[in-house]
């Protein structure tokens, strides 16, 4: 996946990236990947960002994600990605914080290896997945899961990333 693949972010939306753990690529590379993934998701669902809106993406480690997962979801374990919706109703002339996405390096790396997927492909998928959660998508039942996965597949296709739910391993 290349950072310049796919559409641009919607006007008025910025993606703020923080690299808070070892192992991750440079903040510049992470910004390119996160912006491309979010832009692809926005294009697929025709998301129009509120004026002066932002999304924060924190590239953390398992310990940090485990702490957040325990505090906010009551699950004392790490996970690959957590999403925290922000102020979707704000808008207007003031900035709107869409929400936060937090990723756990060790879990993401282990999953990519276990699933024989390129790390950047798996990471882009998780950023798309996290963004969709931030803006209200979920996979609590089969119908919602099918819709969300369809959006993920289409967004990743725009980035020339194979279907993450397909049977064949990504090479």
PDB file of C-alpha atoms in Angstrom:
ATOM      1  CA  UNK A   1       0.000   0.000   0.000  1.00  0.00           C
ATOM      2  CA  UNK A   2       1.247   3.438  -0.828  1.00  0.00           C
ATOM      3  CA  UNK A   3       0.298   6.543   1.085  1.00  0.00           C
ATOM      4  CA  UNK A   4      -0.628   8.370  -2.129  1.00  0.00           C
ATOM      5  CA  UNK A   5      -3.079   5.682  -3.255  1.00  0.00           C
ATOM      6  CA  UNK A   6      -6.775   6.415  -3.231  1.00  0.00           C
ATOM      7  CA  UNK A   7      -8.777   9.562  -2.564  1.00  0.00           C
ATOM      8  CA  UNK A   8      -7.924  12.544  -0.405  1.00  0.00           C
ATOM      9  CA  UNK A   9      -9.407  13.200   3.004  1.00  0.00           C
ATOM     10  CA  UNK A  10     -12.707  15.078   2.969  1.00  0.00           C
ATOM     11  CA  UNK A  11     -12.313  18.828   3.139  1.00  0.00           C
ATOM     12  CA  UNK A  12     -12.128  19.992   6.737  1.00  0.00           C
ATOM     13  CA  UNK A  13     -10.939  16.667   8.200  1.00  0.00           C
ATOM     14  CA  UNK A  14      -7.485  16.239   9.666  1.00  0.00           C
ATOM     15  CA  UNK A  15      -5.992  13.049  11.028  1.00  0.00           C
ATOM     16  CA  UNK A  16      -3.682  13.568  13.986  1.00  0.00           C
ATOM     17  CA  UNK A  17      -1.193  10.752  14.533  1.00  0.00           C
ATOM     18  CA  UNK A  18       0.766  10.051  17.698  1.00  0.00           C
ATOM     19  CA  UNK A  19       3.442   7.352  17.806  1.00  0.00           C
ATOM     20  CA  UNK A  20       3.558   6.398  21.480  1.00  0.00           C
ATOM     21  CA  UNK A  21       5.396   3.054  21.428  1.00  0.00           C
ATOM     22  CA  UNK A  22       8.402   1.324  19.951  1.00  0.00           C
ATOM     23  CA  UNK A  23       8.105  -0.882  16.895  1.00  0.00           C
ATOM     24  CA  UNK A  24       5.907   1.367  14.795  1.00  0.00           C
ATOM     25  CA  UNK A  25       7.163   3.058  11.637  1.00  0.00           C
ATOM     26  CA  UNK A  26       7.941   6.772  11.678  1.00  0.00           C
ATOM     27  CA  UNK A  27       5.181   9.219  12.485  1.00  0.00           C
ATOM     28  CA  UNK A  28       5.380  10.472   8.891  1.00  0.00           C
ATOM     29  CA  UNK A  29       4.819   6.976   7.484  1.00  0.00           C
ATOM     30  CA  UNK A  30       2.034   6.283   9.980  1.00  0.00           C
ATOM     31  CA  UNK A  31       0.344   9.572   9.044  1.00  0.00           C
ATOM     32  CA  UNK A  32       0.403   8.645   5.372  1.00  0.00           C
ATOM     33  CA  UNK A  33      -1.061   5.204   6.047  1.00  0.00           C
ATOM     34  CA  UNK A  34      -3.734   6.485   8.449  1.00  0.00           C
ATOM     35  CA  UNK A  35      -4.795   9.330   6.150  1.00  0.00           C
ATOM     36  CA  UNK A  36      -5.006   7.017   3.123  1.00  0.00           C
ATOM     37  CA  UNK A  37      -7.057   4.450   5.063  1.00  0.00           C
ATOM     38  CA  UNK A  38      -9.467   7.057   6.460  1.00  0.00           C
ATOM     39  CA  UNK A  39      -9.779   8.778   3.074  1.00  0.00           C
ATOM     40  CA  UNK A  40     -10.628   5.459   1.409  1.00  0.00           C
ATOM     41  CA  UNK A  41     -13.281   4.702   4.035  1.00  0.00           C
ATOM     42  CA  UNK A  42     -14.753   8.199   3.675  1.00  0.00           C
ATOM     43  CA  UNK A  43     -14.956   7.790  -0.108  1.00  0.00           C
ATOM     44  CA  UNK A  44     -16.729   4.442   0.160  1.00  0.00           C
ATOM     45  CA  UNK A  45     -19.389   5.616   2.600  1.00  0.00           C
ATOM     46  CA  UNK A  46     -19.533   9.126   1.128  1.00  0.00           C
ATOM     47  CA  UNK A  47     -18.698  10.623   4.503  1.00  0.00           C
ATOM     48  CA  UNK A  48     -18.643  14.391   4.594  1.00  0.00           C
ATOM     49  CA  UNK A  49     -16.655  15.618   7.550  1.00  0.00           C
ATOM     50  CA  UNK A  50     -17.981  18.435   9.672  1.00  0.00           C
ATOM     51  CA  UNK A  51     -16.078  21.689   9.158  1.00  0.00           C
ATOM     52  CA  UNK A  52     -12.794  21.786  11.121  1.00  0.00           C
ATOM     53  CA  UNK A  53     -13.029  18.192  12.301  1.00  0.00           C
ATOM     54  CA  UNK A  54     -10.271  15.896  13.444  1.00  0.00           C
ATOM     55  CA  UNK A  55      -9.602  12.269  14.214  1.00  0.00           C
ATOM     56  CA  UNK A  56      -6.785  11.140  16.501  1.00  0.00           C
ATOM     57  CA  UNK A  57      -4.917   7.886  15.863  1.00  0.00           C
ATOM     58  CA  UNK A  58      -2.661   6.682  18.668  1.00  0.00           C
ATOM     59  CA  UNK A  59      -0.091   4.031  17.797  1.00  0.00           C
ATOM     60  CA  UNK A  60       0.463   2.481  21.215  1.00  0.00           C
ATOM     61  CA  UNK A  61       1.532  -0.846  22.698  1.00  0.00           C
ATOM     62  CA  UNK A  62      -0.319  -3.779  24.221  1.00  0.00           C
ATOM     63  CA  UNK A  63       0.089  -2.502  27.780  1.00  0.00           C
ATOM     64  CA  UNK A  64      -1.547   0.834  26.958  1.00  0.00           C
ATOM     65  CA  UNK A  65      -4.403  -0.771  25.026  1.00  0.00           C
ATOM     66  CA  UNK A  66      -4.920  -3.341  27.775  1.00  0.00           C
ATOM     67  CA  UNK A  67      -5.270  -0.528  30.314  1.00  0.00           C
ATOM     68  CA  UNK A  68      -7.791   1.334  28.136  1.00  0.00           C
ATOM     69  CA  UNK A  69      -9.706  -1.858  27.399  1.00  0.00           C
ATOM     70  CA  UNK A  70      -9.939  -2.642  31.124  1.00  0.00           C
ATOM     71  CA  UNK A  71     -10.987   0.881  32.090  1.00  0.00           C
ATOM     72  CA  UNK A  72     -13.523   1.529  29.343  1.00  0.00           C
ATOM     73  CA  UNK A  73     -14.757  -1.907  28.283  1.00  0.00           C
ATOM     74  CA  UNK A  74     -14.215  -4.011  31.417  1.00  0.00           C
ATOM     75  CA  UNK A  75     -11.941  -6.408  29.511  1.00  0.00           C
ATOM     76  CA  UNK A  76      -8.535  -6.915  31.142  1.00  0.00           C
ATOM     77  CA  UNK A  77      -6.659  -7.839  27.975  1.00  0.00           C
ATOM     78  CA  UNK A  78      -5.135  -6.166  24.972  1.00  0.00           C
ATOM     79  CA  UNK A  79      -6.847  -6.040  21.613  1.00  0.00           C
ATOM     80  CA  UNK A  80      -5.742  -4.894  18.183  1.00  0.00           C
ATOM     81  CA  UNK A  81      -7.756  -1.664  17.949  1.00  0.00           C
ATOM     82  CA  UNK A  82     -10.024   0.397  20.179  1.00  0.00           C
ATOM     83  CA  UNK A  83     -12.289   3.184  18.982  1.00  0.00           C
ATOM     84  CA  UNK A  84     -13.682   6.023  21.027  1.00  0.00           C
ATOM     85  CA  UNK A  85     -16.313   8.169  19.280  1.00  0.00           C
ATOM     86  CA  UNK A  86     -16.060  11.878  19.945  1.00  0.00           C
ATOM     87  CA  UNK A  87     -18.330  14.856  19.338  1.00  0.00           C
ATOM     88  CA  UNK A  88     -20.139  14.040  16.092  1.00  0.00           C
ATOM     89  CA  UNK A  89     -22.841  16.599  16.832  1.00  0.00           C
ATOM     90  CA  UNK A  90     -20.508  19.560  17.352  1.00  0.00           C
ATOM     91  CA  UNK A  91     -19.864  21.059  13.930  1.00  0.00           C
ATOM     92  CA  UNK A  92     -20.451  24.688  13.285  1.00  0.00           C
ATOM     93  CA  UNK A  93     -17.576  27.136  13.320  1.00  0.00           C
ATOM     94  CA  UNK A  94     -15.802  25.325  16.146  1.00  0.00           C
ATOM     95  CA  UNK A  95     -13.656  22.244  15.735  1.00  0.00           C
ATOM     96  CA  UNK A  96     -15.312  18.843  16.029  1.00  0.00           C
ATOM     97  CA  UNK A  97     -13.387  15.895  17.410  1.00  0.00           C
ATOM     98  CA  UNK A  98     -14.729  12.806  15.625  1.00  0.00           C
ATOM     99  CA  UNK A  99     -12.970  10.461  18.017  1.00  0.00           C
ATOM    100  CA  UNK A 100      -9.889   8.409  18.751  1.00  0.00           C
ATOM    101  CA  UNK A 101      -8.468   5.181  17.397  1.00  0.00           C
ATOM    102  CA  UNK A 102      -5.852   3.341  19.471  1.00  0.00           C
ATOM    103  CA  UNK A 103      -3.788   0.468  18.091  1.00  0.00           C
ATOM    104  CA  UNK A 104      -1.621  -2.061  19.959  1.00  0.00           C
ATOM    105  CA  UNK A 105       1.665  -2.782  18.188  1.00  0.00           C
ATOM    106  CA  UNK A 106       2.383  -6.267  19.516  1.00  0.00           C
ATOM    107  CA  UNK A 107      -1.137  -7.540  18.819  1.00  0.00           C
ATOM    108  CA  UNK A 108      -1.263  -6.028  15.323  1.00  0.00           C
ATOM    109  CA  UNK A 109       2.159  -7.485  14.471  1.00  0.00           C
ATOM    110  CA  UNK A 110       1.277 -10.937  15.825  1.00  0.00           C
ATOM    111  CA  UNK A 111      -2.021 -11.015  13.923  1.00  0.00           C
ATOM    112  CA  UNK A 112      -0.365  -9.991  10.660  1.00  0.00           C
ATOM    113  CA  UNK A 113       2.240 -12.715  11.100  1.00  0.00           C
ATOM    114  CA  UNK A 114      -0.291 -15.379  12.156  1.00  0.00           C
ATOM    115  CA  UNK A 115      -2.581 -14.515   9.223  1.00  0.00           C
ATOM    116  CA  UNK A 116       0.323 -14.258   6.750  1.00  0.00           C
ATOM    117  CA  UNK A 117      -0.627 -10.692   5.812  1.00  0.00           C
ATOM    118  CA  UNK A 118       1.680  -7.767   5.099  1.00  0.00           C
ATOM    119  CA  UNK A 119       1.855  -5.665   8.272  1.00  0.00           C
ATOM    120  CA  UNK A 120       0.833  -2.443   6.470  1.00  0.00           C
ATOM    121  CA  UNK A 121      -2.193  -4.149   4.902  1.00  0.00           C
ATOM    122  CA  UNK A 122      -3.401  -5.403   8.270  1.00  0.00           C
ATOM    123  CA  UNK A 123      -2.740  -2.017   9.870  1.00  0.00           C
ATOM    124  CA  UNK A 124      -4.663  -0.159   7.140  1.00  0.00           C
ATOM    125  CA  UNK A 125      -7.575  -2.581   7.644  1.00  0.00           C
ATOM    126  CA  UNK A 126      -7.610  -1.888  11.381  1.00  0.00           C
ATOM    127  CA  UNK A 127      -7.517   1.881  10.835  1.00  0.00           C
ATOM    128  CA  UNK A 128     -10.483   1.591   8.447  1.00  0.00           C
ATOM    129  CA  UNK A 129     -12.266  -0.683  10.960  1.00  0.00           C
ATOM    130  CA  UNK A 130     -11.571   1.717  13.824  1.00  0.00           C
ATOM    131  CA  UNK A 131     -12.726   4.735  11.831  1.00  0.00           C
ATOM    132  CA  UNK A 132     -15.987   3.048  10.914  1.00  0.00           C
ATOM    133  CA  UNK A 133     -16.604   2.364  14.607  1.00  0.00           C
ATOM    134  CA  UNK A 134     -15.845   6.004  15.444  1.00  0.00           C
ATOM    135  CA  UNK A 135     -18.542   7.216  13.059  1.00  0.00           C
ATOM    136  CA  UNK A 136     -21.164   4.732  14.214  1.00  0.00           C
ATOM    137  CA  UNK A 137     -20.721   1.449  12.360  1.00  0.00           C
ATOM    138  CA  UNK A 138     -20.772  -1.756  14.384  1.00  0.00           C
ATOM    139  CA  UNK A 139     -20.805  -5.520  13.976  1.00  0.00           C
ATOM    140  CA  UNK A 140     -23.060  -6.564  16.848  1.00  0.00           C
ATOM    141  CA  UNK A 141     -25.309  -8.668  14.628  1.00  0.00           C
ATOM    142  CA  UNK A 142     -24.947 -10.421  11.266  1.00  0.00           C
ATOM    143  CA  UNK A 143     -26.604  -7.665   9.230  1.00  0.00           C
ATOM    144  CA  UNK A 144     -24.497  -4.901  10.774  1.00  0.00           C
ATOM    145  CA  UNK A 145     -21.349  -7.021  10.445  1.00  0.00           C
ATOM    146  CA  UNK A 146     -22.023  -7.666   6.757  1.00  0.00           C
ATOM    147  CA  UNK A 147     -22.515  -3.946   6.077  1.00  0.00           C
ATOM    148  CA  UNK A 148     -19.381  -2.956   7.984  1.00  0.00           C
ATOM    149  CA  UNK A 149     -17.252  -5.663   6.370  1.00  0.00           C
ATOM    150  CA  UNK A 150     -18.511  -4.596   2.950  1.00  0.00           C
ATOM    151  CA  UNK A 151     -17.374  -1.043   3.638  1.00  0.00           C
ATOM    152  CA  UNK A 152     -14.001  -2.333   4.830  1.00  0.00           C
ATOM    153  CA  UNK A 153     -13.537  -4.498   1.720  1.00  0.00           C
ATOM    154  CA  UNK A 154     -14.417  -1.601  -0.599  1.00  0.00           C
ATOM    155  CA  UNK A 155     -12.139   0.857   1.223  1.00  0.00           C
ATOM    156  CA  UNK A 156      -9.227  -1.569   1.159  1.00  0.00           C
ATOM    157  CA  UNK A 157      -9.822  -2.310  -2.535  1.00  0.00           C
ATOM    158  CA  UNK A 158      -9.347   1.433  -3.180  1.00  0.00           C
ATOM    159  CA  UNK A 159      -5.918   1.032  -1.538  1.00  0.00           C
ATOM    160  CA  UNK A 160      -5.176  -2.063  -3.623  1.00  0.00           C
ATOM    161  CA  UNK A 161      -5.266  -4.264  -0.515  1.00  0.00           C
ATOM    162  CA  UNK A 162      -6.806  -7.720  -0.971  1.00  0.00           C
ATOM    163  CA  UNK A 163     -10.003  -8.707   0.812  1.00  0.00           C
ATOM    164  CA  UNK A 164      -9.028  -9.276   4.453  1.00  0.00           C
ATOM    165  CA  UNK A 165     -11.975 -11.628   4.914  1.00  0.00           C
ATOM    166  CA  UNK A 166     -11.102 -13.761   1.876  1.00  0.00           C
ATOM    167  CA  UNK A 167      -9.882 -17.337   2.140  1.00  0.00           C
ATOM    168  CA  UNK A 168      -6.528 -16.792   0.454  1.00  0.00           C
ATOM    169  CA  UNK A 169      -3.692 -15.397   2.585  1.00  0.00           C
ATOM    170  CA  UNK A 170      -2.429 -11.971   1.605  1.00  0.00           C
ATOM    171  CA  UNK A 171       1.042 -12.021   0.088  1.00  0.00           C
TER     172      UNK A 171
END
